């Protein structure tokens, strides 16, 4: 079993309510600590993919005036779909790893 560290944090009741609302929408209703771990992992993965979205947006702005908007939107959509696919796979791996730790 991988070594873990205790991490405590104080949060507002609104924060707790937000976490609890998110948890209720998950198929396995994770504990608060697990929900926060998942949300942090998701945020880190999203941040990692942010440069792709920024590049796609810059590309769209460059070609917008050249009459190629439809092609640009298709290209940007493909980039976003690809990034979302990578994010989903990474979350599946993280979730599977977490389930393995709980066994």
Short mmCIF file of N, CA and C in Angstrom, two decimals:
data_model
loop_
_atom_site.label_atom_id
_atom_site.label_comp_id
_atom_site.label_asym_id
_atom_site.label_seq_id
_atom_site.Cartn_x
_atom_site.Cartn_y
_atom_site.Cartn_z
N UNK A 1 0.84 -1.18 0.00
CA UNK A 1 0.00 0.00 0.00
C UNK A 1 0.88 1.25 0.00
N UNK A 2 0.49 2.20 -0.81
CA UNK A 2 1.23 3.44 -0.92
C UNK A 2 1.05 4.28 0.34
N UNK A 3 2.14 4.90 0.79
CA UNK A 3 2.08 5.74 1.98
C UNK A 3 1.21 6.97 1.70
N UNK A 4 0.40 7.32 2.67
CA UNK A 4 -0.43 8.51 2.53
C UNK A 4 -0.10 9.48 3.66
N UNK A 5 -0.48 10.71 3.46
CA UNK A 5 -0.26 11.74 4.47
C UNK A 5 -1.60 12.33 4.88
N UNK A 6 -1.70 12.68 6.13
CA UNK A 6 -2.90 13.34 6.62
C UNK A 6 -2.85 14.80 6.20
N UNK A 7 -3.96 15.30 5.69
CA UNK A 7 -4.04 16.69 5.24
C UNK A 7 -5.38 17.24 5.72
N UNK A 8 -5.32 18.21 6.58
CA UNK A 8 -6.55 18.83 7.12
C UNK A 8 -6.72 20.21 6.53
N UNK A 9 -7.97 20.60 6.34
CA UNK A 9 -8.24 21.95 5.86
C UNK A 9 -9.56 22.42 6.43
N UNK A 10 -9.64 23.71 6.66
CA UNK A 10 -10.88 24.31 7.14
C UNK A 10 -11.57 24.96 5.94
N UNK A 11 -12.86 24.73 5.84
CA UNK A 11 -13.62 25.28 4.72
C UNK A 11 -14.93 25.86 5.23
N UNK A 12 -15.51 26.71 4.43
CA UNK A 12 -16.79 27.32 4.80
C UNK A 12 -17.92 26.32 4.60
N UNK A 13 -19.04 26.56 5.23
CA UNK A 13 -20.21 25.70 4.99
C UNK A 13 -20.63 25.70 3.52
N UNK A 14 -20.47 26.83 2.84
CA UNK A 14 -20.81 26.89 1.40
C UNK A 14 -19.92 25.95 0.59
N UNK A 15 -18.63 25.93 0.94
CA UNK A 15 -17.70 25.04 0.24
C UNK A 15 -18.11 23.59 0.46
N UNK A 16 -18.43 23.24 1.71
CA UNK A 16 -18.84 21.88 2.04
C UNK A 16 -20.11 21.51 1.27
N UNK A 17 -21.04 22.44 1.20
CA UNK A 17 -22.29 22.18 0.46
C UNK A 17 -22.01 21.95 -1.02
N UNK A 18 -21.11 22.74 -1.58
CA UNK A 18 -20.75 22.58 -2.99
C UNK A 18 -20.13 21.20 -3.23
N UNK A 19 -19.23 20.79 -2.37
CA UNK A 19 -18.60 19.47 -2.49
C UNK A 19 -19.66 18.38 -2.36
N UNK A 20 -20.54 18.51 -1.36
CA UNK A 20 -21.58 17.50 -1.16
C UNK A 20 -22.53 17.41 -2.36
N UNK A 21 -22.87 18.54 -2.95
CA UNK A 21 -23.73 18.53 -4.15
C UNK A 21 -23.03 17.80 -5.29
N UNK A 22 -21.75 18.06 -5.46
CA UNK A 22 -20.99 17.38 -6.53
C UNK A 22 -20.95 15.88 -6.26
N UNK A 23 -20.70 15.50 -5.01
CA UNK A 23 -20.61 14.08 -4.64
C UNK A 23 -21.90 13.35 -5.00
N UNK A 24 -23.04 13.96 -4.73
CA UNK A 24 -24.33 13.32 -4.98
C UNK A 24 -24.56 13.01 -6.45
N UNK A 25 -23.86 13.71 -7.33
CA UNK A 25 -24.02 13.48 -8.77
C UNK A 25 -23.04 12.43 -9.30
N UNK A 26 -22.21 11.87 -8.44
CA UNK A 26 -21.27 10.83 -8.85
C UNK A 26 -21.93 9.48 -8.65
N UNK A 27 -21.61 8.52 -9.53
CA UNK A 27 -22.28 7.22 -9.46
C UNK A 27 -21.98 6.47 -8.17
N UNK A 28 -20.82 6.71 -7.56
CA UNK A 28 -20.46 5.97 -6.35
C UNK A 28 -20.54 6.81 -5.06
N UNK A 29 -20.96 8.05 -5.16
CA UNK A 29 -21.04 8.98 -4.03
C UNK A 29 -19.81 8.84 -3.12
N UNK A 30 -18.70 9.41 -3.57
CA UNK A 30 -17.46 9.28 -2.79
C UNK A 30 -17.52 10.06 -1.48
N UNK A 31 -16.65 9.68 -0.56
CA UNK A 31 -16.50 10.44 0.69
C UNK A 31 -16.00 11.84 0.34
N UNK A 32 -16.14 12.76 1.25
CA UNK A 32 -15.69 14.14 0.97
C UNK A 32 -14.22 14.19 0.60
N UNK A 33 -13.38 13.47 1.35
CA UNK A 33 -11.94 13.51 1.05
C UNK A 33 -11.68 12.99 -0.36
N UNK A 34 -12.34 11.91 -0.74
CA UNK A 34 -12.17 11.35 -2.08
C UNK A 34 -12.70 12.31 -3.13
N UNK A 35 -13.82 12.95 -2.86
CA UNK A 35 -14.38 13.92 -3.80
C UNK A 35 -13.40 15.06 -4.04
N UNK A 36 -12.80 15.56 -2.97
CA UNK A 36 -11.84 16.66 -3.11
C UNK A 36 -10.61 16.19 -3.87
N UNK A 37 -10.13 14.95 -3.60
CA UNK A 37 -8.99 14.42 -4.38
C UNK A 37 -9.33 14.38 -5.87
N UNK A 38 -10.52 13.87 -6.19
CA UNK A 38 -10.92 13.78 -7.60
C UNK A 38 -11.02 15.15 -8.25
N UNK A 39 -11.61 16.10 -7.53
CA UNK A 39 -11.75 17.44 -8.09
C UNK A 39 -10.40 18.12 -8.30
N UNK A 40 -9.48 17.90 -7.38
CA UNK A 40 -8.13 18.46 -7.55
C UNK A 40 -7.46 17.82 -8.76
N UNK A 41 -7.56 16.49 -8.90
CA UNK A 41 -6.98 15.82 -10.06
C UNK A 41 -7.59 16.35 -11.35
N UNK A 42 -8.90 16.54 -11.36
CA UNK A 42 -9.58 17.07 -12.53
C UNK A 42 -9.09 18.48 -12.86
N UNK A 43 -8.95 19.32 -11.84
CA UNK A 43 -8.48 20.69 -12.06
C UNK A 43 -7.05 20.69 -12.61
N UNK A 44 -6.20 19.82 -12.10
CA UNK A 44 -4.82 19.76 -12.58
C UNK A 44 -4.77 19.29 -14.02
N UNK A 45 -5.59 18.31 -14.36
CA UNK A 45 -5.63 17.83 -15.73
C UNK A 45 -6.18 18.91 -16.67
N UNK A 46 -7.21 19.61 -16.22
CA UNK A 46 -7.78 20.68 -17.03
C UNK A 46 -6.76 21.79 -17.25
N UNK A 47 -6.03 22.13 -16.20
CA UNK A 47 -5.00 23.17 -16.31
C UNK A 47 -3.92 22.75 -17.30
N UNK A 48 -3.59 21.46 -17.28
CA UNK A 48 -2.58 20.93 -18.19
C UNK A 48 -3.03 21.07 -19.64
N UNK A 49 -4.34 20.96 -19.89
CA UNK A 49 -4.87 21.04 -21.24
C UNK A 49 -5.28 22.44 -21.65
N UNK A 50 -5.21 23.40 -20.73
CA UNK A 50 -5.59 24.78 -21.04
C UNK A 50 -4.79 25.37 -22.20
N UNK A 51 -3.46 25.16 -22.28
CA UNK A 51 -2.73 25.73 -23.40
C UNK A 51 -3.28 25.29 -24.77
N UNK A 52 -3.80 24.09 -24.87
CA UNK A 52 -4.38 23.62 -26.13
C UNK A 52 -5.58 24.48 -26.50
N UNK A 53 -6.45 24.73 -25.52
CA UNK A 53 -7.62 25.55 -25.78
C UNK A 53 -7.24 26.98 -26.14
N UNK A 54 -6.21 27.51 -25.47
CA UNK A 54 -5.75 28.87 -25.77
C UNK A 54 -5.20 28.94 -27.19
N UNK A 55 -4.42 27.94 -27.58
CA UNK A 55 -3.88 27.90 -28.95
C UNK A 55 -5.00 27.82 -29.97
N UNK A 56 -6.00 26.99 -29.70
CA UNK A 56 -7.12 26.85 -30.63
C UNK A 56 -7.87 28.17 -30.75
N UNK A 57 -8.06 28.86 -29.64
CA UNK A 57 -8.74 30.14 -29.65
C UNK A 57 -7.95 31.18 -30.44
N UNK A 58 -6.64 31.20 -30.25
CA UNK A 58 -5.79 32.15 -31.00
C UNK A 58 -5.85 31.85 -32.49
N UNK A 59 -5.84 30.57 -32.83
CA UNK A 59 -5.94 30.16 -34.23
C UNK A 59 -7.25 30.67 -34.84
N UNK A 60 -8.33 30.51 -34.11
CA UNK A 60 -9.64 30.95 -34.59
C UNK A 60 -9.65 32.44 -34.84
N UNK A 61 -9.08 33.22 -33.93
CA UNK A 61 -9.04 34.68 -34.09
C UNK A 61 -8.24 35.08 -35.32
N UNK A 62 -7.15 34.36 -35.60
CA UNK A 62 -6.30 34.70 -36.75
C UNK A 62 -7.03 34.50 -38.07
N UNK A 63 -7.78 33.43 -38.17
CA UNK A 63 -8.39 33.13 -39.47
C UNK A 63 -9.83 33.60 -39.59
N UNK A 64 -10.35 34.19 -38.54
CA UNK A 64 -11.74 34.61 -38.53
C UNK A 64 -12.04 35.58 -39.67
N UNK A 65 -11.15 36.50 -39.90
CA UNK A 65 -11.37 37.50 -40.94
C UNK A 65 -11.05 37.00 -42.33
N UNK A 66 -10.51 35.81 -42.47
CA UNK A 66 -10.11 35.30 -43.78
C UNK A 66 -11.20 34.48 -44.46
N UNK A 67 -12.39 34.45 -43.88
CA UNK A 67 -13.49 33.71 -44.49
C UNK A 67 -13.40 32.21 -44.26
N UNK A 68 -12.57 31.78 -43.35
CA UNK A 68 -12.40 30.35 -43.10
C UNK A 68 -12.97 29.96 -41.74
N UNK A 69 -13.95 30.70 -41.29
CA UNK A 69 -14.48 30.49 -39.94
C UNK A 69 -15.02 29.08 -39.75
N UNK A 70 -15.79 28.57 -40.70
CA UNK A 70 -16.37 27.23 -40.54
C UNK A 70 -15.28 26.17 -40.40
N UNK A 71 -14.26 26.25 -41.26
CA UNK A 71 -13.15 25.30 -41.16
C UNK A 71 -12.43 25.44 -39.82
N UNK A 72 -12.28 26.69 -39.37
CA UNK A 72 -11.60 26.93 -38.10
C UNK A 72 -12.40 26.34 -36.94
N UNK A 73 -13.72 26.50 -36.98
CA UNK A 73 -14.55 25.94 -35.92
C UNK A 73 -14.45 24.42 -35.89
N UNK A 74 -14.42 23.82 -37.04
CA UNK A 74 -14.29 22.36 -37.11
C UNK A 74 -12.94 21.94 -36.53
N UNK A 75 -11.89 22.65 -36.91
CA UNK A 75 -10.55 22.32 -36.41
C UNK A 75 -10.49 22.52 -34.90
N UNK A 76 -11.06 23.61 -34.40
CA UNK A 76 -11.04 23.87 -32.96
C UNK A 76 -11.85 22.82 -32.22
N UNK A 77 -12.98 22.45 -32.77
CA UNK A 77 -13.81 21.42 -32.14
C UNK A 77 -13.05 20.10 -32.04
N UNK A 78 -12.30 19.76 -33.07
CA UNK A 78 -11.51 18.53 -33.04
C UNK A 78 -10.45 18.58 -31.94
N UNK A 79 -9.80 19.72 -31.79
CA UNK A 79 -8.79 19.88 -30.73
C UNK A 79 -9.44 19.73 -29.36
N UNK A 80 -10.59 20.36 -29.19
CA UNK A 80 -11.27 20.29 -27.90
C UNK A 80 -11.75 18.87 -27.61
N UNK A 81 -12.32 18.21 -28.60
CA UNK A 81 -12.78 16.83 -28.41
C UNK A 81 -11.60 15.92 -28.06
N UNK A 82 -10.48 16.13 -28.71
CA UNK A 82 -9.28 15.33 -28.41
C UNK A 82 -8.82 15.58 -26.97
N UNK A 83 -8.79 16.84 -26.56
CA UNK A 83 -8.37 17.17 -25.19
C UNK A 83 -9.32 16.58 -24.17
N UNK A 84 -10.61 16.63 -24.45
CA UNK A 84 -11.60 16.05 -23.55
C UNK A 84 -11.41 14.54 -23.47
N UNK A 85 -11.14 13.91 -24.60
CA UNK A 85 -10.90 12.46 -24.60
C UNK A 85 -9.70 12.09 -23.74
N UNK A 86 -8.62 12.85 -23.85
CA UNK A 86 -7.44 12.59 -23.03
C UNK A 86 -7.75 12.80 -21.55
N UNK A 87 -8.52 13.83 -21.26
CA UNK A 87 -8.90 14.11 -19.88
C UNK A 87 -9.77 12.98 -19.32
N UNK A 88 -10.73 12.51 -20.10
CA UNK A 88 -11.58 11.41 -19.65
C UNK A 88 -10.76 10.15 -19.38
N UNK A 89 -9.83 9.83 -20.27
CA UNK A 89 -8.98 8.66 -20.07
C UNK A 89 -8.13 8.80 -18.81
N UNK A 90 -7.58 9.98 -18.60
CA UNK A 90 -6.75 10.20 -17.42
C UNK A 90 -7.59 10.07 -16.15
N UNK A 91 -8.82 10.56 -16.19
CA UNK A 91 -9.69 10.43 -15.02
C UNK A 91 -10.07 8.97 -14.78
N UNK A 92 -10.29 8.21 -15.85
CA UNK A 92 -10.60 6.79 -15.69
C UNK A 92 -9.42 6.07 -15.05
N UNK A 93 -8.21 6.39 -15.49
CA UNK A 93 -7.02 5.76 -14.92
C UNK A 93 -6.89 6.14 -13.45
N UNK A 94 -7.09 7.42 -13.15
CA UNK A 94 -6.98 7.87 -11.76
C UNK A 94 -8.05 7.21 -10.90
N UNK A 95 -9.26 7.09 -11.44
CA UNK A 95 -10.33 6.46 -10.69
C UNK A 95 -10.04 4.97 -10.47
N UNK A 96 -9.55 4.30 -11.49
CA UNK A 96 -9.21 2.88 -11.38
C UNK A 96 -8.09 2.69 -10.35
N UNK A 97 -7.12 3.58 -10.37
CA UNK A 97 -6.03 3.50 -9.40
C UNK A 97 -6.55 3.70 -7.99
N UNK A 98 -7.49 4.63 -7.85
CA UNK A 98 -8.07 4.89 -6.54
C UNK A 98 -8.86 3.69 -6.06
N UNK A 99 -9.60 3.05 -6.95
CA UNK A 99 -10.35 1.85 -6.58
C UNK A 99 -9.39 0.73 -6.17
N UNK A 100 -8.25 0.64 -6.84
CA UNK A 100 -7.25 -0.36 -6.49
C UNK A 100 -6.69 -0.14 -5.11
N UNK A 101 -6.57 1.12 -4.70
CA UNK A 101 -6.06 1.45 -3.37
C UNK A 101 -7.07 1.09 -2.29
N UNK A 102 -8.34 1.10 -2.64
CA UNK A 102 -9.37 0.81 -1.65
C UNK A 102 -9.57 -0.67 -1.42
N UNK A 103 -9.08 -1.52 -2.32
CA UNK A 103 -9.23 -2.99 -2.18
C UNK A 103 -8.40 -3.55 -1.07
#
